[in-house]
């Protein structure tokens, strides 16, 4: 098959890790007899510098004309954009909103071979395999707000966490449908003891779950869930939560996988169009040094093949290659626990070595 992907490498380590993922995509498509064409577009700081906007109209058109989008990251240290320009992160939020990418899937697996050096005891990590289903186009990220300077009262700014029943219904349904093909457990995380939007969330989750008698539903308050994620991570299957809680909890959960650099994500809309990106940021502290861990981006490319193209065997081949390379001892600095580490390029080469085609 022939298809076109749009690449949005973005800022910081973005170009380094997207380049690694493209190498993996090229090899897997070669092995399975497909062709992928790539079109690259400006996003983030480079886009601001070229056009004044982090998400130029031309970039949106490039995304629209592709079967899916593979992204690196956006953002940089203070002073990396001209004074008064919009934030690069605003471009990412606009991209998610434009395509109505309300369902953000963030799978978290603990690799047994990395568990020995993890901050958590290895026995706590055994069997960790959970999936965050993060609501991505609502909540406090998109509610009414006021910046300092916008009111008479210079001492006030606010953001509003707002949810409607249909917004919660559709994300909980995604969680339920996914849970049916997994361990059939749904954990809904909220702050219903304090927030009105969370009480709506909880009541709506219960309504939707009534239509799924085979699924077990557990509610957790976000504060105690943050603790449980560290004390009994293997007990969770599908975790559905609102936008900001999901942002915070998924970075926390990356500790279970060994590093923030390990986790992929898929952001999907109702017609399964998707933007695929690692959960981490542009890592300005290590950008340009060739040492970033490309795993989150490579696994995001696998999610792209699975969810946007329906290429399950090819996606699984990438996931197996990543696991096999790590199993064989390949480590970038963030997962090397002080031992000698591979560069991004060397680590990617190790994954390419383990990538196998279909059995003839
Ligand atoms: P970050 O995720 O960029 O980095 C946090 C820490 O993790 C850093 O020490 C970094 O070196 C390390 N790290 C992250 N990814 C890594 C990788 N692949 N390999 C090795 N180490 C890795 O978070 P931050 O420093 O808080 O944010 C930096 C910028 O990124 C900010 O502008 C932020 O807004 C932006 N950001 C963008 C996205 C995105 O584009 N999706 C996500 C999160 C943060
Ligand atoms: C993420 C990031 C983004 C978010 C930022 C950069 C807007 O942290 O994708 O996790 O908060 O959603
Ligand atoms: Mn985040």
mmCIF file of C-alpha atoms and ligand atoms in Angstrom:
data_model
loop_
_atom_site.group_PDB
_atom_site.id
_atom_site.type_symbol
_atom_site.label_atom_id
_atom_site.label_comp_id
_atom_site.label_asym_id
_atom_site.label_seq_id
_atom_site.Cartn_x
_atom_site.Cartn_y
_atom_site.Cartn_z
ATOM 1 C CA UNK A 1 0.000 0.000 0.000
ATOM 2 C CA UNK A 2 0.950 3.618 -0.647
ATOM 3 C CA UNK A 3 0.295 6.376 1.853
ATOM 4 C CA UNK A 4 1.335 9.901 2.838
ATOM 5 C CA UNK A 5 2.259 11.034 6.351
ATOM 6 C CA UNK A 6 2.843 14.558 7.537
ATOM 7 C CA UNK A 7 5.832 15.036 9.838
ATOM 8 C CA UNK A 8 5.862 17.849 12.391
ATOM 9 C CA UNK A 9 9.329 17.539 13.966
ATOM 10 C CA UNK A 10 8.922 20.764 15.963
ATOM 11 C CA UNK A 11 11.453 21.993 18.504
ATOM 12 C CA UNK A 12 14.308 20.819 20.725
ATOM 13 C CA UNK A 13 14.838 17.071 20.396
ATOM 14 C CA UNK A 14 11.775 16.838 18.100
ATOM 15 C CA UNK A 15 13.741 16.617 14.820
ATOM 16 C CA UNK A 16 16.183 14.032 16.277
ATOM 17 C CA UNK A 17 13.472 11.643 17.460
ATOM 18 C CA UNK A 18 11.193 12.037 14.429
ATOM 19 C CA UNK A 19 14.164 11.252 12.194
ATOM 20 C CA UNK A 20 14.732 8.045 14.212
ATOM 21 C CA UNK A 21 11.071 7.041 13.851
ATOM 22 C CA UNK A 22 11.180 7.656 10.084
ATOM 23 C CA UNK A 23 14.113 5.244 9.774
ATOM 24 C CA UNK A 24 12.075 2.595 11.563
ATOM 25 C CA UNK A 25 8.989 3.294 9.423
ATOM 26 C CA UNK A 26 11.072 3.085 6.254
ATOM 27 C CA UNK A 27 12.509 -0.276 7.221
ATOM 28 C CA UNK A 28 9.200 -1.793 8.293
ATOM 29 C CA UNK A 29 7.392 -0.582 5.180
ATOM 30 C CA UNK A 30 10.207 -2.009 3.037
ATOM 31 C CA UNK A 31 9.899 -5.370 4.788
ATOM 32 C CA UNK A 32 6.121 -5.472 4.327
ATOM 33 C CA UNK A 33 6.012 -4.062 0.800
ATOM 34 C CA UNK A 34 4.447 -0.657 1.441
ATOM 35 C CA UNK A 35 5.524 2.841 0.468
ATOM 36 C CA UNK A 36 5.204 5.876 2.698
ATOM 37 C CA UNK A 37 5.697 9.405 1.360
ATOM 38 C CA UNK A 38 6.494 12.107 3.879
ATOM 39 C CA UNK A 39 5.668 15.785 3.807
ATOM 40 C CA UNK A 40 7.280 17.917 6.499
ATOM 41 C CA UNK A 41 5.686 21.095 7.831
ATOM 42 C CA UNK A 42 6.628 23.945 10.150
ATOM 43 C CA UNK A 43 5.357 23.752 13.713
ATOM 44 C CA UNK A 44 6.312 25.420 16.988
ATOM 45 C CA UNK A 45 9.221 27.825 17.293
ATOM 46 C CA UNK A 46 10.452 27.438 13.714
ATOM 47 C CA UNK A 47 6.927 28.234 12.515
ATOM 48 C CA UNK A 48 6.717 31.286 14.765
ATOM 49 C CA UNK A 49 10.030 32.543 13.461
ATOM 50 C CA UNK A 50 9.005 32.004 9.836
ATOM 51 C CA UNK A 51 5.352 33.111 9.961
ATOM 52 C CA UNK A 52 4.550 34.562 13.405
ATOM 53 C CA UNK A 53 2.285 31.596 14.195
ATOM 54 C CA UNK A 54 3.113 28.208 15.777
ATOM 55 C CA UNK A 55 0.537 26.418 13.561
ATOM 56 C CA UNK A 56 0.465 28.129 10.147
ATOM 57 C CA UNK A 57 -2.433 27.499 7.748
ATOM 58 C CA UNK A 58 -0.040 25.695 5.410
ATOM 59 C CA UNK A 59 0.820 23.226 8.178
ATOM 60 C CA UNK A 60 -2.861 22.522 8.797
ATOM 61 C CA UNK A 61 -3.313 21.874 5.066
ATOM 62 C CA UNK A 62 -0.367 19.469 5.092
ATOM 63 C CA UNK A 63 -1.967 17.598 8.002
ATOM 64 C CA UNK A 64 -5.359 17.505 6.280
ATOM 65 C CA UNK A 65 -3.905 16.041 3.117
ATOM 66 C CA UNK A 66 -2.131 13.163 4.911
ATOM 67 C CA UNK A 67 -3.457 9.896 6.281
ATOM 68 C CA UNK A 68 -1.932 10.709 9.689
ATOM 69 C CA UNK A 69 0.526 13.023 11.447
ATOM 70 C CA UNK A 70 3.717 12.095 13.290
ATOM 71 C CA UNK A 71 4.950 14.785 15.650
ATOM 72 C CA UNK A 72 8.031 15.398 17.769
ATOM 73 C CA UNK A 73 7.478 18.112 20.364
ATOM 74 C CA UNK A 74 7.130 21.862 20.652
ATOM 75 C CA UNK A 75 8.343 24.439 23.109
ATOM 76 C CA UNK A 76 11.575 25.914 24.297
ATOM 77 C CA UNK A 77 13.225 27.862 27.051
ATOM 78 C CA UNK A 78 12.096 31.393 27.885
ATOM 79 C CA UNK A 79 13.314 33.813 25.236
ATOM 80 C CA UNK A 80 13.327 31.283 22.405
ATOM 81 C CA UNK A 81 10.581 33.189 20.552
ATOM 82 C CA UNK A 82 10.342 36.903 19.759
ATOM 83 C CA UNK A 83 8.706 38.960 22.521
ATOM 84 C CA UNK A 84 4.924 39.161 22.194
ATOM 85 C CA UNK A 85 4.617 36.110 19.929
ATOM 86 C CA UNK A 86 2.193 33.296 20.779
ATOM 87 C CA UNK A 87 3.497 30.314 22.759
ATOM 88 C CA UNK A 88 4.557 27.280 20.681
ATOM 89 C CA UNK A 89 2.353 25.133 22.959
ATOM 90 C CA UNK A 90 -0.677 27.136 21.768
ATOM 91 C CA UNK A 91 -0.063 25.640 18.311
ATOM 92 C CA UNK A 92 -0.314 22.119 19.725
ATOM 93 C CA UNK A 93 -3.581 22.905 21.503
ATOM 94 C CA UNK A 94 -4.916 24.479 18.290
ATOM 95 C CA UNK A 95 -3.941 21.380 16.291
ATOM 96 C CA UNK A 96 -5.763 19.102 18.751
ATOM 97 C CA UNK A 97 -8.843 21.345 18.671
ATOM 98 C CA UNK A 98 -8.870 21.787 14.888
ATOM 99 C CA UNK A 99 -9.023 18.044 14.270
ATOM 100 C CA UNK A 100 -11.203 17.397 17.348
ATOM 101 C CA UNK A 101 -8.618 14.920 18.673
ATOM 102 C CA UNK A 102 -10.533 14.275 21.876
ATOM 103 C CA UNK A 103 -9.164 10.799 22.631
ATOM 104 C CA UNK A 104 -5.554 10.646 23.745
ATOM 105 C CA UNK A 105 -4.332 7.075 24.264
ATOM 106 C CA UNK A 106 -1.163 6.779 26.350
ATOM 107 C CA UNK A 107 -0.159 3.143 26.915
ATOM 108 C CA UNK A 108 2.285 2.407 29.730
ATOM 109 C CA UNK A 109 4.234 -0.849 29.937
ATOM 110 C CA UNK A 110 7.020 -1.729 32.336
ATOM 111 C CA UNK A 111 9.883 -3.596 30.654
ATOM 112 C CA UNK A 112 11.044 -6.343 33.053
ATOM 113 C CA UNK A 113 14.672 -5.882 31.965
ATOM 114 C CA UNK A 114 14.585 -2.203 33.027
ATOM 115 C CA UNK A 115 12.796 -2.919 36.319
ATOM 116 C CA UNK A 116 15.947 -3.802 38.265
ATOM 117 C CA UNK A 117 17.247 -0.238 38.009
ATOM 118 C CA UNK A 118 13.887 1.536 38.343
ATOM 119 C CA UNK A 119 13.137 3.862 41.234
ATOM 120 C CA UNK A 120 10.274 1.528 42.224
ATOM 121 C CA UNK A 121 10.895 -1.988 43.499
ATOM 122 C CA UNK A 122 10.893 -4.529 40.661
ATOM 123 C CA UNK A 123 8.084 -6.613 42.223
ATOM 124 C CA UNK A 124 5.740 -3.598 42.048
ATOM 125 C CA UNK A 125 6.422 -3.302 38.314
ATOM 126 C CA UNK A 126 5.683 -6.919 37.421
ATOM 127 C CA UNK A 127 2.706 -7.016 35.056
ATOM 128 C CA UNK A 128 2.310 -3.253 34.672
ATOM 129 C CA UNK A 129 0.339 -2.742 31.444
ATOM 130 C CA UNK A 130 -2.081 0.125 31.591
ATOM 131 C CA UNK A 131 -3.640 2.542 29.183
ATOM 132 C CA UNK A 132 -4.458 6.140 29.939
ATOM 133 C CA UNK A 133 -7.439 7.442 27.988
ATOM 134 C CA UNK A 134 -6.994 11.169 28.436
ATOM 135 C CA UNK A 135 -9.689 13.638 27.354
ATOM 136 C CA UNK A 136 -7.781 16.049 25.105
ATOM 137 C CA UNK A 137 -9.998 18.827 23.780
ATOM 138 C CA UNK A 138 -11.903 20.017 26.849
ATOM 139 C CA UNK A 139 -11.514 20.799 30.515
ATOM 140 C CA UNK A 140 -9.325 23.511 31.989
ATOM 141 C CA UNK A 141 -7.094 23.676 28.881
ATOM 142 C CA UNK A 142 -9.962 25.062 26.818
ATOM 143 C CA UNK A 143 -12.411 26.653 29.290
ATOM 144 C CA UNK A 144 -12.988 30.388 29.687
ATOM 145 C CA UNK A 145 -9.871 32.153 30.935
ATOM 146 C CA UNK A 146 -8.449 35.527 31.657
ATOM 147 C CA UNK A 147 -4.778 36.413 31.484
ATOM 148 C CA UNK A 148 -3.119 38.985 33.671
ATOM 149 C CA UNK A 149 -3.478 42.314 31.930
ATOM 150 C CA UNK A 150 -6.864 41.478 30.385
ATOM 151 C CA UNK A 151 -8.905 42.902 33.245
ATOM 152 C CA UNK A 152 -9.061 46.048 35.288
ATOM 153 C CA UNK A 153 -7.745 43.970 38.155
ATOM 154 C CA UNK A 154 -4.109 43.293 37.300
ATOM 155 C CA UNK A 155 -3.881 40.929 40.274
ATOM 156 C CA UNK A 156 -6.304 38.334 38.828
ATOM 157 C CA UNK A 157 -6.095 35.586 36.236
ATOM 158 C CA UNK A 158 -8.208 32.441 35.893
ATOM 159 C CA UNK A 159 -8.787 29.225 33.986
ATOM 160 C CA UNK A 160 -12.030 27.257 34.066
ATOM 161 C CA UNK A 161 -12.500 23.513 34.128
ATOM 162 C CA UNK A 162 -15.644 22.961 32.102
ATOM 163 C CA UNK A 163 -17.149 19.709 30.818
ATOM 164 C CA UNK A 164 -20.418 18.860 29.097
ATOM 165 C CA UNK A 165 -22.099 15.459 29.329
ATOM 166 C CA UNK A 166 -21.520 14.622 25.611
ATOM 167 C CA UNK A 167 -17.798 15.394 25.967
ATOM 168 C CA UNK A 168 -17.509 12.987 28.892
ATOM 169 C CA UNK A 169 -19.733 10.373 27.271
ATOM 170 C CA UNK A 170 -17.575 10.101 24.159
ATOM 171 C CA UNK A 171 -14.270 9.728 26.001
ATOM 172 C CA UNK A 172 -15.677 7.213 28.490
ATOM 173 C CA UNK A 173 -17.051 5.208 25.556
ATOM 174 C CA UNK A 174 -13.569 5.082 24.031
ATOM 175 C CA UNK A 175 -12.252 3.802 27.369
ATOM 176 C CA UNK A 176 -14.989 1.145 27.550
ATOM 177 C CA UNK A 177 -14.576 -0.073 23.975
ATOM 178 C CA UNK A 178 -10.812 -0.367 24.529
ATOM 179 C CA UNK A 179 -11.245 -2.120 27.882
ATOM 180 C CA UNK A 180 -13.409 -4.817 26.222
ATOM 181 C CA UNK A 181 -10.312 -5.965 24.313
ATOM 182 C CA UNK A 182 -8.103 -5.821 27.413
ATOM 183 C CA UNK A 183 -8.587 -6.815 31.060
ATOM 184 C CA UNK A 184 -12.117 -5.347 31.227
ATOM 185 C CA UNK A 185 -11.336 -2.927 34.059
ATOM 186 C CA UNK A 186 -12.008 0.817 33.835
ATOM 187 C CA UNK A 187 -10.705 3.247 36.434
ATOM 188 C CA UNK A 188 -12.192 6.727 36.213
ATOM 189 C CA UNK A 189 -10.097 9.401 37.898
ATOM 190 C CA UNK A 190 -11.656 12.665 39.062
ATOM 191 C CA UNK A 191 -11.852 15.103 41.958
ATOM 192 C CA UNK A 192 -15.568 14.650 42.667
ATOM 193 C CA UNK A 193 -15.163 15.541 46.352
ATOM 194 C CA UNK A 194 -14.378 19.131 45.329
ATOM 195 C CA UNK A 195 -15.085 19.912 41.656
ATOM 196 C CA UNK A 196 -18.528 20.260 40.042
ATOM 197 C CA UNK A 197 -17.070 19.231 36.663
ATOM 198 C CA UNK A 198 -15.811 16.030 38.316
ATOM 199 C CA UNK A 199 -19.241 15.247 39.767
ATOM 200 C CA UNK A 200 -20.650 15.521 36.237
ATOM 201 C CA UNK A 201 -17.754 13.357 35.026
ATOM 202 C CA UNK A 202 -18.414 10.649 37.622
ATOM 203 C CA UNK A 203 -22.189 10.525 37.083
ATOM 204 C CA UNK A 204 -21.694 10.367 33.299
ATOM 205 C CA UNK A 205 -19.075 7.616 33.598
ATOM 206 C CA UNK A 206 -21.561 5.569 35.646
ATOM 207 C CA UNK A 207 -24.295 6.094 33.063
ATOM 208 C CA UNK A 208 -22.073 4.948 30.214
ATOM 209 C CA UNK A 209 -20.718 1.970 32.148
ATOM 210 C CA UNK A 210 -24.281 0.710 32.667
ATOM 211 C CA UNK A 211 -24.204 -0.117 28.966
ATOM 212 C CA UNK A 212 -21.107 -2.299 29.476
ATOM 213 C CA UNK A 213 -22.117 -5.021 31.960
ATOM 214 C CA UNK A 214 -18.910 -6.977 31.286
ATOM 215 C CA UNK A 215 -16.687 -4.157 32.527
ATOM 216 C CA UNK A 216 -15.727 -3.413 36.136
ATOM 217 C CA UNK A 217 -15.709 0.303 37.007
ATOM 218 C CA UNK A 218 -13.674 1.825 39.815
ATOM 219 C CA UNK A 219 -13.647 5.526 40.693
ATOM 220 C CA UNK A 220 -10.599 7.123 42.252
ATOM 221 C CA UNK A 221 -9.935 10.655 43.405
ATOM 222 C CA UNK A 222 -6.939 12.046 41.581
ATOM 223 C CA UNK A 223 -4.843 12.693 44.687
ATOM 224 C CA UNK A 224 -5.087 9.163 46.045
ATOM 225 C CA UNK A 225 -4.839 7.727 42.499
ATOM 226 C CA UNK A 226 -1.423 9.414 42.175
ATOM 227 C CA UNK A 227 -0.379 7.396 45.210
ATOM 228 C CA UNK A 228 -1.967 4.129 44.021
ATOM 229 C CA UNK A 229 -0.197 4.488 40.673
ATOM 230 C CA UNK A 230 3.056 4.087 42.574
ATOM 231 C CA UNK A 231 1.924 1.464 45.121
ATOM 232 C CA UNK A 232 -0.211 -0.897 42.983
ATOM 233 C CA UNK A 233 0.380 0.061 39.329
ATOM 234 C CA UNK A 234 -0.199 -3.483 38.056
ATOM 235 C CA UNK A 235 -3.797 -3.440 39.317
ATOM 236 C CA UNK A 236 -4.907 -0.893 36.704
ATOM 237 C CA UNK A 237 -6.036 -1.575 33.157
ATOM 238 C CA UNK A 238 -7.769 1.355 31.421
ATOM 239 C CA UNK A 239 -7.634 4.694 33.224
ATOM 240 C CA UNK A 240 -9.953 7.399 31.890
ATOM 241 C CA UNK A 241 -9.558 10.965 33.052
ATOM 242 C CA UNK A 242 -9.893 14.618 32.160
ATOM 243 C CA UNK A 243 -7.333 16.610 30.237
ATOM 244 C CA UNK A 244 -5.069 18.080 32.933
ATOM 245 C CA UNK A 245 -5.224 15.109 35.313
ATOM 246 C CA UNK A 246 -4.224 12.880 32.383
ATOM 247 C CA UNK A 247 -1.324 15.170 31.494
ATOM 248 C CA UNK A 248 0.123 15.025 34.984
ATOM 249 C CA UNK A 249 -0.573 11.362 35.718
ATOM 250 C CA UNK A 250 0.915 10.129 32.438
ATOM 251 C CA UNK A 251 4.255 11.845 33.105
ATOM 252 C CA UNK A 252 4.162 10.277 36.566
ATOM 253 C CA UNK A 253 3.384 6.885 35.036
ATOM 254 C CA UNK A 254 6.441 7.145 32.790
ATOM 255 C CA UNK A 255 8.496 6.297 35.874
ATOM 256 C CA UNK A 256 6.961 2.813 35.640
ATOM 257 C CA UNK A 257 8.329 2.430 32.095
ATOM 258 C CA UNK A 258 11.826 3.573 33.034
ATOM 259 C CA UNK A 259 11.857 7.089 31.562
ATOM 260 C CA UNK A 260 9.686 9.866 30.193
ATOM 261 C CA UNK A 261 11.358 9.123 26.862
ATOM 262 C CA UNK A 262 9.659 5.707 26.633
ATOM 263 C CA UNK A 263 5.968 6.569 26.292
ATOM 264 C CA UNK A 264 4.031 7.032 23.032
ATOM 265 C CA UNK A 265 0.613 8.491 22.414
ATOM 266 C CA UNK A 266 -2.165 8.565 19.848
ATOM 267 C CA UNK A 267 -4.595 11.483 19.664
ATOM 268 C CA UNK A 268 -7.678 10.451 17.707
ATOM 269 C CA UNK A 269 -10.948 11.961 16.577
ATOM 270 C CA UNK A 270 -14.281 10.295 15.850
ATOM 271 C CA UNK A 271 -13.204 9.387 12.295
ATOM 272 C CA UNK A 272 -9.958 7.856 13.627
ATOM 273 C CA UNK A 273 -7.759 10.566 12.101
ATOM 274 C CA UNK A 274 -4.764 10.840 14.361
ATOM 275 C CA UNK A 275 -1.756 12.829 15.490
ATOM 276 C CA UNK A 276 0.932 10.636 17.034
ATOM 277 C CA UNK A 277 3.578 11.946 19.428
ATOM 278 C CA UNK A 278 5.639 10.911 22.417
ATOM 279 C CA UNK A 279 4.193 12.149 25.721
ATOM 280 C CA UNK A 280 7.322 14.101 26.625
ATOM 281 C CA UNK A 281 8.347 17.596 25.582
ATOM 282 C CA UNK A 282 11.142 19.131 23.572
ATOM 283 C CA UNK A 283 13.742 18.459 26.291
ATOM 284 C CA UNK A 284 15.748 21.646 25.694
ATOM 285 C CA UNK A 285 18.313 20.491 28.269
ATOM 286 C CA UNK A 286 19.544 17.706 25.948
ATOM 287 C CA UNK A 287 18.536 19.027 22.509
ATOM 288 C CA UNK A 288 21.128 18.880 19.737
ATOM 289 C CA UNK A 289 23.375 16.401 21.555
ATOM 290 C CA UNK A 290 22.130 13.262 19.806
ATOM 291 C CA UNK A 291 21.374 11.474 23.084
ATOM 292 C CA UNK A 292 17.566 11.635 23.291
ATOM 293 C CA UNK A 293 15.629 8.423 23.735
ATOM 294 C CA UNK A 294 13.564 7.942 20.532
ATOM 295 C CA UNK A 295 11.456 5.074 21.965
ATOM 296 C CA UNK A 296 8.332 7.152 22.670
ATOM 297 C CA UNK A 297 8.327 8.461 19.103
ATOM 298 C CA UNK A 298 9.108 5.084 17.523
ATOM 299 C CA UNK A 299 6.274 3.481 19.515
ATOM 300 C CA UNK A 300 4.039 6.394 18.454
ATOM 301 C CA UNK A 301 4.826 5.484 14.843
ATOM 302 C CA UNK A 302 3.703 1.934 15.673
ATOM 303 C CA UNK A 303 0.439 3.305 17.081
ATOM 304 C CA UNK A 304 0.021 5.293 13.851
ATOM 305 C CA UNK A 305 0.331 2.154 11.737
ATOM 306 C CA UNK A 306 -2.172 0.363 13.976
ATOM 307 C CA UNK A 307 -4.829 3.032 14.486
ATOM 308 C CA UNK A 308 -4.672 5.135 11.316
ATOM 309 C CA UNK A 309 -3.566 2.588 8.707
ATOM 310 C CA UNK A 310 -4.775 -0.686 10.218
ATOM 311 C CA UNK A 311 -1.335 -2.276 9.746
ATOM 312 C CA UNK A 312 -1.383 -4.430 12.874
ATOM 313 C CA UNK A 313 1.447 -6.805 11.933
ATOM 314 C CA UNK A 314 3.734 -3.903 11.056
ATOM 315 C CA UNK A 315 2.908 -2.100 14.323
ATOM 316 C CA UNK A 316 3.574 -5.237 16.337
ATOM 317 C CA UNK A 317 6.876 -5.765 14.489
ATOM 318 C CA UNK A 318 8.054 -2.334 15.656
ATOM 319 C CA UNK A 319 6.967 -2.999 19.233
ATOM 320 C CA UNK A 320 8.759 -6.353 19.244
ATOM 321 C CA UNK A 321 11.926 -4.786 17.808
ATOM 322 C CA UNK A 322 11.974 -2.114 20.528
ATOM 323 C CA UNK A 323 11.538 -4.716 23.227
ATOM 324 C CA UNK A 324 14.149 -7.026 21.707
ATOM 325 C CA UNK A 325 16.727 -4.245 21.385
ATOM 326 C CA UNK A 326 16.256 -3.244 25.020
ATOM 327 C CA UNK A 327 16.295 -6.905 26.051
ATOM 328 C CA UNK A 328 19.623 -7.265 24.215
ATOM 329 C CA UNK A 329 21.068 -4.380 26.249
ATOM 330 C CA UNK A 330 20.583 -1.309 24.038
ATOM 331 C CA UNK A 331 20.230 1.760 26.276
ATOM 332 C CA UNK A 332 20.052 5.507 25.761
ATOM 333 C CA UNK A 333 21.434 7.639 28.598
ATOM 334 C CA UNK A 334 18.086 8.126 30.354
ATOM 335 C CA UNK A 335 17.636 4.351 30.844
ATOM 336 C CA UNK A 336 21.321 3.399 31.194
ATOM 337 C CA UNK A 337 21.467 3.789 34.982
ATOM 338 C CA UNK A 338 24.956 5.229 34.753
ATOM 339 C CA UNK A 339 26.276 2.494 32.431
ATOM 340 C CA UNK A 340 27.703 3.348 28.989
ATOM 341 C CA UNK A 341 24.894 4.598 26.767
ATOM 342 C CA UNK A 342 24.150 4.611 23.046
ATOM 343 C CA UNK A 343 23.421 7.737 21.035
ATOM 344 C CA UNK A 344 19.951 8.213 19.548
ATOM 345 C CA UNK A 345 21.329 7.004 16.217
ATOM 346 C CA UNK A 346 23.059 3.914 17.651
ATOM 347 C CA UNK A 347 19.999 2.990 19.689
ATOM 348 C CA UNK A 348 17.804 3.350 16.592
ATOM 349 C CA UNK A 349 20.228 1.135 14.657
ATOM 350 C CA UNK A 350 19.836 -1.533 17.372
ATOM 351 C CA UNK A 351 16.057 -1.408 16.907
ATOM 352 C CA UNK A 352 16.459 -1.646 13.105
ATOM 353 C CA UNK A 353 18.615 -4.756 13.622
ATOM 354 C CA UNK A 354 15.778 -6.446 15.498
ATOM 355 C CA UNK A 355 13.073 -5.490 13.026
ATOM 356 C CA UNK A 356 11.812 -8.561 11.191
ATOM 357 C CA UNK A 357 9.443 -8.857 8.257
ATOM 358 C CA UNK A 358 6.537 -11.251 7.762
ATOM 359 C CA UNK A 359 7.313 -14.961 8.028
ATOM 360 C CA UNK A 360 7.420 -16.280 4.458
HETATM 361 P P1 LIG B 1 10.286 17.565 28.830
HETATM 362 O O1 LIG B 1 9.380 16.406 28.698
HETATM 363 O O2 LIG B 1 10.737 18.219 27.588
HETATM 364 O O3 LIG B 1 11.591 17.135 29.656
HETATM 365 C C1 LIG B 1 11.544 16.728 31.035
HETATM 366 C C2 LIG B 1 12.846 15.969 31.355
HETATM 367 O O4 LIG B 1 12.803 14.700 30.717
HETATM 368 C C3 LIG B 1 14.105 16.666 30.839
HETATM 369 O O5 LIG B 1 15.153 16.471 31.750
HETATM 370 C C4 LIG B 1 14.385 15.953 29.540
HETATM 371 O O6 LIG B 1 15.740 15.936 29.164
HETATM 372 C C5 LIG B 1 13.888 14.542 29.837
HETATM 373 N N1 LIG B 1 13.402 13.911 28.605
HETATM 374 C C6 LIG B 1 12.230 14.174 27.960
HETATM 375 N N2 LIG B 1 12.162 13.440 26.842
HETATM 376 C C7 LIG B 1 13.278 12.722 26.766
HETATM 377 C C8 LIG B 1 13.780 11.776 25.821
HETATM 378 N N3 LIG B 1 13.086 11.421 24.727
HETATM 379 N N4 LIG B 1 14.990 11.212 26.056
HETATM 380 C C9 LIG B 1 15.688 11.532 27.143
HETATM 381 N N5 LIG B 1 15.272 12.417 28.073
HETATM 382 C C10 LIG B 1 14.084 13.000 27.889
HETATM 383 O O7 LIG B 1 9.520 18.596 29.789
HETATM 384 P P2 LIG B 1 9.898 20.108 30.173
HETATM 385 O O8 LIG B 1 11.375 20.260 30.262
HETATM 386 O O9 LIG B 1 9.039 20.391 31.326
HETATM 387 O O10 LIG B 1 9.367 20.948 28.917
HETATM 388 C C11 LIG B 1 10.207 21.415 27.872
HETATM 389 C C12 LIG B 1 9.349 22.058 26.798
HETATM 390 O O11 LIG B 1 8.563 21.060 26.145
HETATM 391 C C13 LIG B 1 8.342 23.088 27.334
HETATM 392 O O12 LIG B 1 8.320 24.151 26.423
HETATM 393 C C14 LIG B 1 7.025 22.340 27.322
HETATM 394 O O13 LIG B 1 5.903 23.181 27.182
HETATM 395 C C15 LIG B 1 7.203 21.480 26.112
HETATM 396 N N6 LIG B 1 6.370 20.262 26.088
HETATM 397 C C16 LIG B 1 5.895 19.916 24.859
HETATM 398 C C17 LIG B 1 5.180 18.741 24.725
HETATM 399 C C18 LIG B 1 4.681 18.379 23.376
HETATM 400 O O14 LIG B 1 5.072 18.972 22.395
HETATM 401 N N7 LIG B 1 3.818 17.395 23.272
HETATM 402 C C19 LIG B 1 4.984 17.909 25.830
HETATM 403 C C20 LIG B 1 5.480 18.299 27.067
HETATM 404 C C21 LIG B 1 6.206 19.486 27.175
HETATM 405 C C1 LIG B 2 1.548 16.897 26.587
HETATM 406 C C2 LIG B 2 2.078 18.291 26.814
HETATM 407 C C3 LIG B 2 1.069 19.320 26.359
HETATM 408 C C4 LIG B 2 -0.160 19.146 27.245
HETATM 409 C C5 LIG B 2 1.515 20.788 26.365
HETATM 410 C C6 LIG B 2 2.826 20.998 25.689
HETATM 411 C C7 LIG B 2 0.466 21.663 25.750
HETATM 412 O O1 LIG B 2 2.456 18.468 28.135
HETATM 413 O O2 LIG B 2 1.183 16.567 25.438
HETATM 414 O O3 LIG B 2 1.523 16.104 27.527
HETATM 415 O O4 LIG B 2 -0.208 19.680 28.365
HETATM 416 O O5 LIG B 2 -1.092 18.480 26.797
HETATM 417 MN MN1 LIG B 3 2.452 16.613 29.282
#
